Coordinates of C-alpha atoms and ligand atoms in Angstrom, one line a residue:
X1 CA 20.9 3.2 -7.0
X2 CA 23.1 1.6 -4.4
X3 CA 22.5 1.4 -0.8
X4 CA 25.2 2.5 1.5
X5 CA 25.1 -0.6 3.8
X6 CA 28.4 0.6 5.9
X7 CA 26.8 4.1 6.6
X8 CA 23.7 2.2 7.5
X9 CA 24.9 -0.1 9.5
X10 CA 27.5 2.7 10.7
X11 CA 24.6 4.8 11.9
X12 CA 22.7 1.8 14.0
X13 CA 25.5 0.6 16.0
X14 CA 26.3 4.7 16.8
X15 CA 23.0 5.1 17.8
X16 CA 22.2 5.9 21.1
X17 CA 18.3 5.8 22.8
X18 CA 17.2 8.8 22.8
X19 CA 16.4 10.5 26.2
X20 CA 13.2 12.4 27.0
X21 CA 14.3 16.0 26.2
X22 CA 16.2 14.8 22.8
X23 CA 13.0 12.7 21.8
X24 CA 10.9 16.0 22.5
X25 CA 13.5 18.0 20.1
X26 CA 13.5 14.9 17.0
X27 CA 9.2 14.9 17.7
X28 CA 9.2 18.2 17.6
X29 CA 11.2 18.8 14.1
X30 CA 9.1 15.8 13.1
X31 CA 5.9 17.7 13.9
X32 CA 6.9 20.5 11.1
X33 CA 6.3 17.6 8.2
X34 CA 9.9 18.5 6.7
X35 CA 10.9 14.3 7.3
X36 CA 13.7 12.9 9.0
X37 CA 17.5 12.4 8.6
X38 CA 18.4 8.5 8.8
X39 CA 20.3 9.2 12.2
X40 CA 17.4 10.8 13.8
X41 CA 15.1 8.1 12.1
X42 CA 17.5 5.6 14.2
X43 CA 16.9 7.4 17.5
X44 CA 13.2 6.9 16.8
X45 CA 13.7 2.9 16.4
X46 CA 15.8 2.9 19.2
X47 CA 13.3 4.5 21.8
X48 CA 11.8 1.7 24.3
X49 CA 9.5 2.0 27.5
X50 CA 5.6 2.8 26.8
X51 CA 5.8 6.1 27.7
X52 CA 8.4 7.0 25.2
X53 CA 6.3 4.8 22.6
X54 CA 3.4 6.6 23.4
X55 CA 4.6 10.1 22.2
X56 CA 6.2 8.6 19.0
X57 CA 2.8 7.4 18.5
X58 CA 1.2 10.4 19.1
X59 CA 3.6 12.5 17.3
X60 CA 2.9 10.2 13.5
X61 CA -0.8 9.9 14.7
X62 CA -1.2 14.2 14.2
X63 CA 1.2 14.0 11.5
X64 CA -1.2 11.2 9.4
X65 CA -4.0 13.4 10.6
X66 CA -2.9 16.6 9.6
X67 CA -1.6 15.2 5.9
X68 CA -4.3 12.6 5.3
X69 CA -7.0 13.2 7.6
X70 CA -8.7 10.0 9.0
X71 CA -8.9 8.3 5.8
X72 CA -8.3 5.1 5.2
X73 CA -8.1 4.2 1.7
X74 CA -9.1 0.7 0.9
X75 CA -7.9 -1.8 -1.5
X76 CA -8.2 -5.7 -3.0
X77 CA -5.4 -7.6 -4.1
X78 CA -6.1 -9.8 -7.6
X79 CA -3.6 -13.0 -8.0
X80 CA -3.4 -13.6 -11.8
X81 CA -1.0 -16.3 -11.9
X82 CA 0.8 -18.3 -9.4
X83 CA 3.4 -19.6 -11.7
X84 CA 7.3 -18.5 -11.2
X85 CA 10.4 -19.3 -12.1
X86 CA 12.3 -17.9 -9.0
X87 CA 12.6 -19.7 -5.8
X88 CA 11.8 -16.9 -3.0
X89 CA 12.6 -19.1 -0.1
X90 CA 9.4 -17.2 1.7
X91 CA 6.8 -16.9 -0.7
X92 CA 4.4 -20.3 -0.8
X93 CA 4.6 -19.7 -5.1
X94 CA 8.5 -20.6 -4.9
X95 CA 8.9 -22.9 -7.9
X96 CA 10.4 -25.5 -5.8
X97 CA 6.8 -26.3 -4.2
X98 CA 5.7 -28.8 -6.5
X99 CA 3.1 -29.9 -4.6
X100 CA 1.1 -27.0 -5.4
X101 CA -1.5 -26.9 -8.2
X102 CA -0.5 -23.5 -10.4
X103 CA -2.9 -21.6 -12.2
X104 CA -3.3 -19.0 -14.4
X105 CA -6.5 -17.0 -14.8
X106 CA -8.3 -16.9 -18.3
X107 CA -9.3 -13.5 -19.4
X108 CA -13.0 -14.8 -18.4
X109 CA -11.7 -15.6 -15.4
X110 CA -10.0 -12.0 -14.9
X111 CA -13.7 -10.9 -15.2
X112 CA -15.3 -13.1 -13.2
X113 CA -13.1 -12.3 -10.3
X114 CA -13.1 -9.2 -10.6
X115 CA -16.8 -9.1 -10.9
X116 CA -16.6 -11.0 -6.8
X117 CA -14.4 -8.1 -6.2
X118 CA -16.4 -5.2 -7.4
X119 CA -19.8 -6.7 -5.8
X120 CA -17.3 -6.5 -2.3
X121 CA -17.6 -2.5 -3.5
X122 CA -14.1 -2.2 -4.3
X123 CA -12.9 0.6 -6.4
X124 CA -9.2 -0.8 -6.8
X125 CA -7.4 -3.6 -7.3
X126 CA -3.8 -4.4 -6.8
X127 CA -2.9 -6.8 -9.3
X128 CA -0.2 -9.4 -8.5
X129 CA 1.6 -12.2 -10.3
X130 CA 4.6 -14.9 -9.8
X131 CA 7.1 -14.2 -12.8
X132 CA 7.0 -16.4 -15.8
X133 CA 7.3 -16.4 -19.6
X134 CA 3.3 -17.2 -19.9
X135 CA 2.5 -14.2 -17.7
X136 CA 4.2 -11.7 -20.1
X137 CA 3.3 -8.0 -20.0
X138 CA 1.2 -8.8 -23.0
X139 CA -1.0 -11.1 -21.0
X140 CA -0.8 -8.7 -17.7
X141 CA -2.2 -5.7 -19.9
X142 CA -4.5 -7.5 -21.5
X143 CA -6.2 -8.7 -18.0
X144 CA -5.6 -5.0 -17.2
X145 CA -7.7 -4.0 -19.9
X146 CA -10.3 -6.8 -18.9
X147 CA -10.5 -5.9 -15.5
X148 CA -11.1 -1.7 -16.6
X149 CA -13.6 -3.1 -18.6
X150 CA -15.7 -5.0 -16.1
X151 CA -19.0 -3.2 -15.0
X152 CA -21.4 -5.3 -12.3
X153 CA -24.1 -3.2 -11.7
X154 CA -23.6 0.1 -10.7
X155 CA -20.3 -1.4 -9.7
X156 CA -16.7 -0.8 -11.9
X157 CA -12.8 -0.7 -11.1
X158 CA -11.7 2.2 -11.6
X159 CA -7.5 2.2 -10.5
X160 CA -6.0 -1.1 -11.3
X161 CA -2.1 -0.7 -9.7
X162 CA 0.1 -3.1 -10.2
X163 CA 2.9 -5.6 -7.6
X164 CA 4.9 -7.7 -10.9
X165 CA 8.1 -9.0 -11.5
X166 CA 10.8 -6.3 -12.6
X167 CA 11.3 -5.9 -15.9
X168 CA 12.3 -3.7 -19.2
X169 CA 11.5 0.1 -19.9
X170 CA 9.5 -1.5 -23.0
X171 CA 7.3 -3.8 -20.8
X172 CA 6.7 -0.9 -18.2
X173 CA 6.1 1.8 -21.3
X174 CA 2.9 -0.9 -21.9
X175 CA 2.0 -0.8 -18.4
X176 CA 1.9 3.4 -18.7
X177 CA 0.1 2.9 -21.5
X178 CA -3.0 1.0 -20.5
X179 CA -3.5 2.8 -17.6
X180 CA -2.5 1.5 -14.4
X181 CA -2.7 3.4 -11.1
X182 CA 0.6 2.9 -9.3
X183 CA 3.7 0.5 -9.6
X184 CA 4.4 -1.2 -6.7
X185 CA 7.9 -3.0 -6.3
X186 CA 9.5 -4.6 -3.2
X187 CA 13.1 -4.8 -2.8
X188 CA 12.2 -7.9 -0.2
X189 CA 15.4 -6.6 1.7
X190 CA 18.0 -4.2 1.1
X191 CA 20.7 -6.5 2.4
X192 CA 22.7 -7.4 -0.3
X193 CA 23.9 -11.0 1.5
X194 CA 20.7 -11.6 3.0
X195 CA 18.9 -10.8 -0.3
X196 CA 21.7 -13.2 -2.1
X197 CA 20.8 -16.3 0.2
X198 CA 17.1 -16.1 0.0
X199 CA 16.5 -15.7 -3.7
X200 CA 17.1 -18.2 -7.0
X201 CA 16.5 -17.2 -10.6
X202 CA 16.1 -13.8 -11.7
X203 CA 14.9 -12.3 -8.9
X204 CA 17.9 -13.1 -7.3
X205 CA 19.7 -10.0 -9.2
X206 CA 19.8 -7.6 -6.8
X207 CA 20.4 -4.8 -9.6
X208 CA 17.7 -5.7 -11.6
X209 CA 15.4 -5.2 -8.5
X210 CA 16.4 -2.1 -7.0
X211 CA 16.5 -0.4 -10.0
X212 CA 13.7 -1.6 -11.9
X213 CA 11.9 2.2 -10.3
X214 CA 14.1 3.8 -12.3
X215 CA 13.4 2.0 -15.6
X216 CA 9.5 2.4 -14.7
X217 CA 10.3 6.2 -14.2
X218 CA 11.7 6.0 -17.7
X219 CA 8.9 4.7 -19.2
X220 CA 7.1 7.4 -18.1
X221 CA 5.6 5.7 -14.8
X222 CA 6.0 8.2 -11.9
X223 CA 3.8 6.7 -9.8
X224 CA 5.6 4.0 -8.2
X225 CA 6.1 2.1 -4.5
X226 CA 8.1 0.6 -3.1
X227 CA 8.7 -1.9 -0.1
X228 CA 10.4 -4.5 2.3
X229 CA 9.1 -7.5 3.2
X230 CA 9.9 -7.7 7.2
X231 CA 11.5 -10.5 8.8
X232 CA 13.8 -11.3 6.3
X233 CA 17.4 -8.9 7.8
X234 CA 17.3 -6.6 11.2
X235 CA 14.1 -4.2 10.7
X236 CA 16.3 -1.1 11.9
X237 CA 18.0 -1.4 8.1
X238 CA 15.2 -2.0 6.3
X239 CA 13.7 1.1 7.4
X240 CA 17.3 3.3 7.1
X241 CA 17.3 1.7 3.7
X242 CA 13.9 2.4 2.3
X243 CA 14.7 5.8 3.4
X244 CA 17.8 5.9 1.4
X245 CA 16.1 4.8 -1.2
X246 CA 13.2 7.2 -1.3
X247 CA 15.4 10.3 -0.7
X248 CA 17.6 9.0 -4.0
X249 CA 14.6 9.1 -6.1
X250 CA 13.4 12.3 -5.2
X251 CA 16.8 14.1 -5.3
X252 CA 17.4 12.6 -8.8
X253 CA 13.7 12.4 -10.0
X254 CA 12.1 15.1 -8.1
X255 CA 9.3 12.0 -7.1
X256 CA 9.8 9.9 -3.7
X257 CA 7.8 7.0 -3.9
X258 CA 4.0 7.5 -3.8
X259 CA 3.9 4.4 -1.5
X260 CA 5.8 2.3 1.0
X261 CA 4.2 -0.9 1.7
X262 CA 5.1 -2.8 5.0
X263 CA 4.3 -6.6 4.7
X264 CA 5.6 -9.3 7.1
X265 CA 6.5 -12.3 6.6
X266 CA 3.5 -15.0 7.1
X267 CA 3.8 -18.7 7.3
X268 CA 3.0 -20.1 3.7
X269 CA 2.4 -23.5 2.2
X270 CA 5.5 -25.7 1.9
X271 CA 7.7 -22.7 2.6
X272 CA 10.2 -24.3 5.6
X273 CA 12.1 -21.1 5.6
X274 CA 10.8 -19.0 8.7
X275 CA 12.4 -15.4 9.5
X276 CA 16.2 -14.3 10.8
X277 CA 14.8 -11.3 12.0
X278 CA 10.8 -11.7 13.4
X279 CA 9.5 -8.7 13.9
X280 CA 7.5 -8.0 17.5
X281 CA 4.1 -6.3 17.2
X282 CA 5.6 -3.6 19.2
X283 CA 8.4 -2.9 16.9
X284 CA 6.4 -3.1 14.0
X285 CA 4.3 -0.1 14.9
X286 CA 7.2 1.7 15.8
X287 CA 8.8 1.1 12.5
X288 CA 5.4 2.5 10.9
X289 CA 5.7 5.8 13.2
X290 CA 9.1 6.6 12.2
X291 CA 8.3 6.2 8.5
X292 CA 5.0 8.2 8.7
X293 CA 7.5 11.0 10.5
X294 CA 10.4 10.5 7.8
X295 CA 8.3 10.3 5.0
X296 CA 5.3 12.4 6.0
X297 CA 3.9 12.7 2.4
X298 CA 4.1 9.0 1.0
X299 CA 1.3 6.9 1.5
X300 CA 1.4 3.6 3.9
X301 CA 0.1 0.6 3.2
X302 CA -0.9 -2.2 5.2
X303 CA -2.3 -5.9 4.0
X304 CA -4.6 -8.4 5.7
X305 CA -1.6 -10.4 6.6
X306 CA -1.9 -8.1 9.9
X307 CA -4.8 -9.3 12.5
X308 CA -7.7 -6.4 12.9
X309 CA -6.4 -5.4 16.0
X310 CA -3.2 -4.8 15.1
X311 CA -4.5 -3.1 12.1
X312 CA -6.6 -0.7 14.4
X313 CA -3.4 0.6 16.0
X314 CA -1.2 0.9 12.8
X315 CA -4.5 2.8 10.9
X316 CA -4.3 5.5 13.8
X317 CA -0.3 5.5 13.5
X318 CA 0.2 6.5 9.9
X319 CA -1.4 3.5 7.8
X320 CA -3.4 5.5 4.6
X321 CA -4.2 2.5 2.9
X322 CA -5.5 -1.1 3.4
X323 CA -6.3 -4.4 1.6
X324 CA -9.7 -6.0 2.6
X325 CA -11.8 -9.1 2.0
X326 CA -8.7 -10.6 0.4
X327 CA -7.7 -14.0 -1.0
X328 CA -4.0 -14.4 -1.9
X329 CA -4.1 -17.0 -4.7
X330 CA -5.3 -16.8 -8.4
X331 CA -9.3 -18.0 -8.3
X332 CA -9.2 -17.4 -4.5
X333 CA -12.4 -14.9 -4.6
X334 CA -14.6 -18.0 -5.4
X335 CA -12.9 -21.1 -4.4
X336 CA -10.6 -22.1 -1.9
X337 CA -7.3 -22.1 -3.2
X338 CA -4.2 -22.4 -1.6
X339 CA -2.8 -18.8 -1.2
X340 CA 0.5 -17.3 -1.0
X341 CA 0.8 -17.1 2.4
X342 CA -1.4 -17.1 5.5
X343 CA -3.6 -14.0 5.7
X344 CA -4.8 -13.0 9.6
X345 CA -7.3 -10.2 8.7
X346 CA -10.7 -12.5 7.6
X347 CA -13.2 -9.9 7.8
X348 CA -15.4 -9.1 4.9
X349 CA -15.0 -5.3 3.7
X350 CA -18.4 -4.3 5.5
X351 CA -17.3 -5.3 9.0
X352 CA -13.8 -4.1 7.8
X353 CA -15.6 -0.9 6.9
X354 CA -18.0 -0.9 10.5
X355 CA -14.6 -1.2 12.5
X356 CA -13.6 2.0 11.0
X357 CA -16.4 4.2 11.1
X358 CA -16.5 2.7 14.9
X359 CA -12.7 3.7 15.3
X360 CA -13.5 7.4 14.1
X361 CA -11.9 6.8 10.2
X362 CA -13.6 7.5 7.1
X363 CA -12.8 4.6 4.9
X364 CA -12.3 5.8 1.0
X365 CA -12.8 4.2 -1.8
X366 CA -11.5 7.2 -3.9
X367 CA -9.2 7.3 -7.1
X368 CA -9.7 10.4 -8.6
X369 CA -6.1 11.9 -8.2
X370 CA -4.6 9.6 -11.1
X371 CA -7.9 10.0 -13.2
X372 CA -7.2 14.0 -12.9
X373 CA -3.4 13.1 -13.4
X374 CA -3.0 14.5 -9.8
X375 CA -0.1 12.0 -9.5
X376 CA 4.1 12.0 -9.3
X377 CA 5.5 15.6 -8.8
X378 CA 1.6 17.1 -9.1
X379 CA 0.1 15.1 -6.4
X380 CA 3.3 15.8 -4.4
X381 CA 2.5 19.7 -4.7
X382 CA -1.0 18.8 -3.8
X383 CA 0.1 17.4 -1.0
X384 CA 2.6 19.8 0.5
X385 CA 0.1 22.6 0.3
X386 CA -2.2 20.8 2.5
X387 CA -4.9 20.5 -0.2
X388 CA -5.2 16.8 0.4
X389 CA -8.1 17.4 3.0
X390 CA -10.1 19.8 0.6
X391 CA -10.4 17.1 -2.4
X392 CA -9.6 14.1 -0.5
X393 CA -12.1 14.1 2.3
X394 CA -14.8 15.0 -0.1
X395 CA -14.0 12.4 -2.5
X396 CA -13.7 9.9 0.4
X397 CA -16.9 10.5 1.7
X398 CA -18.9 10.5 -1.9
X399 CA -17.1 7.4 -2.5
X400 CA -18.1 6.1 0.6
X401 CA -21.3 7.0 0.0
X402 CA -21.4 4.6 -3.0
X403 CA -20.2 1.7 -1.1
X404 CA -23.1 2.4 1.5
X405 CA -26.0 2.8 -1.6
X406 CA -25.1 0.3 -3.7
X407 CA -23.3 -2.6 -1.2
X408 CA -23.4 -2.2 2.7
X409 CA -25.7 -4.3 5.3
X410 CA -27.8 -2.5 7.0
X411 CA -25.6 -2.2 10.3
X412 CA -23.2 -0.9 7.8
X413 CA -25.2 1.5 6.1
X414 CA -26.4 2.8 9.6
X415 CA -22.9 4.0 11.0
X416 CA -21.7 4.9 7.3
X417 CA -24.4 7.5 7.4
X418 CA -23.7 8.4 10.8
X419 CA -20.0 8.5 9.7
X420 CA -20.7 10.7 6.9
X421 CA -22.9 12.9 8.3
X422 CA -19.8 13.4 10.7
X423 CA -17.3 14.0 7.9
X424 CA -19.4 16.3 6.6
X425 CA -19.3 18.9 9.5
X426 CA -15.1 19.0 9.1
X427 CA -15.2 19.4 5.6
X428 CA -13.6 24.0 6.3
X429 CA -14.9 25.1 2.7
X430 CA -18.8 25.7 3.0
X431 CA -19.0 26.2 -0.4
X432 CA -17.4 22.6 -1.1
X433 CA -19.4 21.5 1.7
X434 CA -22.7 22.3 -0.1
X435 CA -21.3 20.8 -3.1
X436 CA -20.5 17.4 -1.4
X437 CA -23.9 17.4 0.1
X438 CA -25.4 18.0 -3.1
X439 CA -23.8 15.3 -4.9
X440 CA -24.5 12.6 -2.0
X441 CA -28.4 13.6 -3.1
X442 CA -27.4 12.8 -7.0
X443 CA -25.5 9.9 -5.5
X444 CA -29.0 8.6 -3.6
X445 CA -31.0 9.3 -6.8
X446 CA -28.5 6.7 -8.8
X447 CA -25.4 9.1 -9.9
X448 CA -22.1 7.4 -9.7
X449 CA -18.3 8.5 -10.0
X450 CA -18.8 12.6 -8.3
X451 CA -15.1 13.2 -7.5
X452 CA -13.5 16.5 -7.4
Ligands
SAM1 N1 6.3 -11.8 -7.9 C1 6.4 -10.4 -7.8 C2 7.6 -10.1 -6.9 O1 8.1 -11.0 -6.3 O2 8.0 -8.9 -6.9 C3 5.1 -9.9 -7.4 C4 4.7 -9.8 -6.1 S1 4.5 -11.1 -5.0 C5 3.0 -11.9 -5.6 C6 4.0 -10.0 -3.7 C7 4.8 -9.8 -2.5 O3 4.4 -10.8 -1.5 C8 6.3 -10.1 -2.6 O4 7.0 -9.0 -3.1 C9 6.7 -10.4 -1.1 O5 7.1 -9.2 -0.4 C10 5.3 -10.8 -0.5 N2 5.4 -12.2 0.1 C11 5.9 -13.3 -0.5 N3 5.9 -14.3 0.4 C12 5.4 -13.8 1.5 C13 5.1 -14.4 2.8 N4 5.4 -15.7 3.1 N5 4.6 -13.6 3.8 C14 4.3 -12.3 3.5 N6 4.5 -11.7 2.3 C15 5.0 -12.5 1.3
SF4_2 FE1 7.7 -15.6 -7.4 FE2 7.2 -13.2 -6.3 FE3 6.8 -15.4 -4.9 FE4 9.2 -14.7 -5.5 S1 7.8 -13.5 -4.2 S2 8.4 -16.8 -5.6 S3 9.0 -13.8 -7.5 S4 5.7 -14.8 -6.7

């Protein structure tokens, strides 16, 4: 896999504003789900004035609707380890900090945190790690398996996906093996100079990370994401080049990525870097319309290291999933640790959860796609035929209903039910409406994990 930074960068200084009626043609084209080519992608980042920016956003906002509905699915991160051996001149774990105090959790400490994180009534976990010889895949699967095998009351996780180091077909084939939900990967940037400068040790092979997909679609891993970290190189190629990147694994794979995260950079402890390229608010949920039009299918994902408000915008924009109630350092759900970087998102998941139901979303604590192997090129047929909203709103709202039983105040629990009762009504099928109101009674009576 190779980026084509002279096309890229080809295409943005070619690139032109759109005007009104050629917006109006891109949106429209957009509006049919089929994605976007990279030049008309351009034209999108390119548009300025709020009343342009207000029909991109309206155009990804009935796109997200009509794909994902108003779900929101939600998410913690768990830190294992904070040790690494690369020197990421923006990530507070960069071995050159040695003022900070490393850790790495004990398999007793694996359960105790995620015991805090199941009792938040999280369903999934996104486990990360700095890269290191004592946090070897070994290790990793063996907290994976810890973690799987947590239960707190009527409380368990039930996808554990993963944000590592790149590595070996071997070491991925043991991360298929134990069961994890979905590989995620950043490529940081896709600038091969920029990329060069910021990066010492073995993350500074560019190869080894923008291929490492491949060698987890070889170990039989088709669930995989992928990412930029923005700030680092000129947004406009970041977003060209995850493109790029996406379209080459699905024309040689026949799987895009099942996710793109979006993080930007945050200050950190002793990190003095601080970004080339800041990204403004306002460009930042551009850049998250155009990829909900040029990727319609592949999930978004959006991290606390975003405040609530902006949060609020991006959910209605084309965000389908969100961290919440997060700490970013290994130990951080019970004691104040110093965390990879600054988080701006505080909340706890049940005013997390409040904001959404206020805001019209249905937040989801569902994984039932991987556990029916609805994932890679099946979920991507699900998908395309529109049969997300059938299972998934469902799913979302019995698992919703879980969080509201077994761990929501009781201003919570009041506009969950409201929420749900609402989500109910737009569920087409009757007879998978009946079903789903059937199984919130079992749900009530003590029943847990209903999906379809
Ligand atoms: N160590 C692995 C790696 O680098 O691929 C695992 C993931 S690392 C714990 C998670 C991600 O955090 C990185 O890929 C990077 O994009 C992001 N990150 C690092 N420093 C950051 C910062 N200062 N602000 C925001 N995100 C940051
Ligand atoms: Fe280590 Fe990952 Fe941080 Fe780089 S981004 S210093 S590899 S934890």
């Amino acid at each position: 896999m190779t980026i084509d930074e002279k096309k890229i960068l080809g295409i943005l200084a070619s690139t032109e504003p759109p005007d009104d009626r050629r917006l109006g043609c891109i949106l429209a084209r957009a509006m049919m789900k089929k994605g976007l080519s990279l030049e008309e992608a351009a034209e999108l980042l390119a548009v300025s004035g709020s009343g342009q920016q207000e029909k991109l956003f309206s155009a990804a906002g009935r796109v997200k609707e009509e794909i994902y509905g108003n779900r929101i699915v939600l998410f913690a991160p768990l830190y294992l380890s904070d040790h690494c051996v690369n020197d990421c001149a923006y990530c507070g774990f960069h071995s050159s900090n040695l003022a900070l105090r490393r850790r790495r959790l004990t398999m007793e400490a694996v359960r105790g945190q995620t015991g805090l994180i199941i009792q938040m009534g999280h369903k999934r976990i996104l486990l990360e790690a700095g890269e290191h010889p004592d946090t070897s895949i070994d290790y990793v699967c063996e907290a994976i398996r810890a973690i799987y095998g947590t239960k707190v009351g009527n409380g368990e996780i039930r996808r554990v996906n993963v944000n590592i180091a790149a590595t070996d077909v071997e070491d991925y084939r043991k991360l298929k093996e134990v069961g994890i939900g979905t590989y995620q990967l950043f490529q940081e940037t896709y600038h091969r100079e920029t990329y060069g400068k910021l990066h010492k040790g073995p993350k500074a092979d560019y190869e080894r990370q923008i291929s490492a997909h491949e060698r987890a679609f070889a170990a039989g891993i088709d669930d995989y994401g992928i990412g930029v970290l923005f700030g680092l190189y000129d947004h406009r190629f970041e977003v060209l080049s995850l493109l790029a990147h996406a379209a080459y694994m699905e024309e040689k794979y026949g799987v895009g990525p099942h996710t793109i995260s979006v993080p930007r950079f945050r200050p950190a402890p002793s990190v003095v870097y601080s970004p080339g390229f800041p990204v403004s608010d306002s460009d930042f949920l551009k850049l998250i319309a155009v990829l909900r039009l040029a990727v319609p299918y592949t999930g978004m994902i959006l991290s606390t290291r975003e405040p609530p408000e902006l949060r609020k915008k991006a959910f209605g924009i084309g965000i389908s999933q969100a961290s919440a109630g997060s700490k970013t350092s290994p130990g951080g759900y019970s004691a104040k640790e110093t965390g990879q970087f600054e988080i701006s998102d505080r909340r706890p998941v049940d005013e997390v959860v409040r904001g959404m139901c206020r805001q019209g979303l249905l937040p989801s604590f569902c994984t039932a796609c991987y556990r029916s192997k609805r994932t890679g090129e099946a979920f991507m047929k699900l998908a395309k035929a529109g049969n997300i909203n059938f299972l998934c709103r469902p799913n979302a709202v019995l698992t919703f209903k879980e969080f509201i039983v077994d761990y929501a105040s009781p201003a919570a629990r009041e506009e969950g039910e409201k929420a749900i009762a609402r989500e109910l009504e737009r569920i087409g099928d009757a007879e998978r409406k009946e079903e789903t109101k059937r199984r919130l009674g079992r749900i009530e009576k003590g029943e847990r994990d209903l999906y379809f």
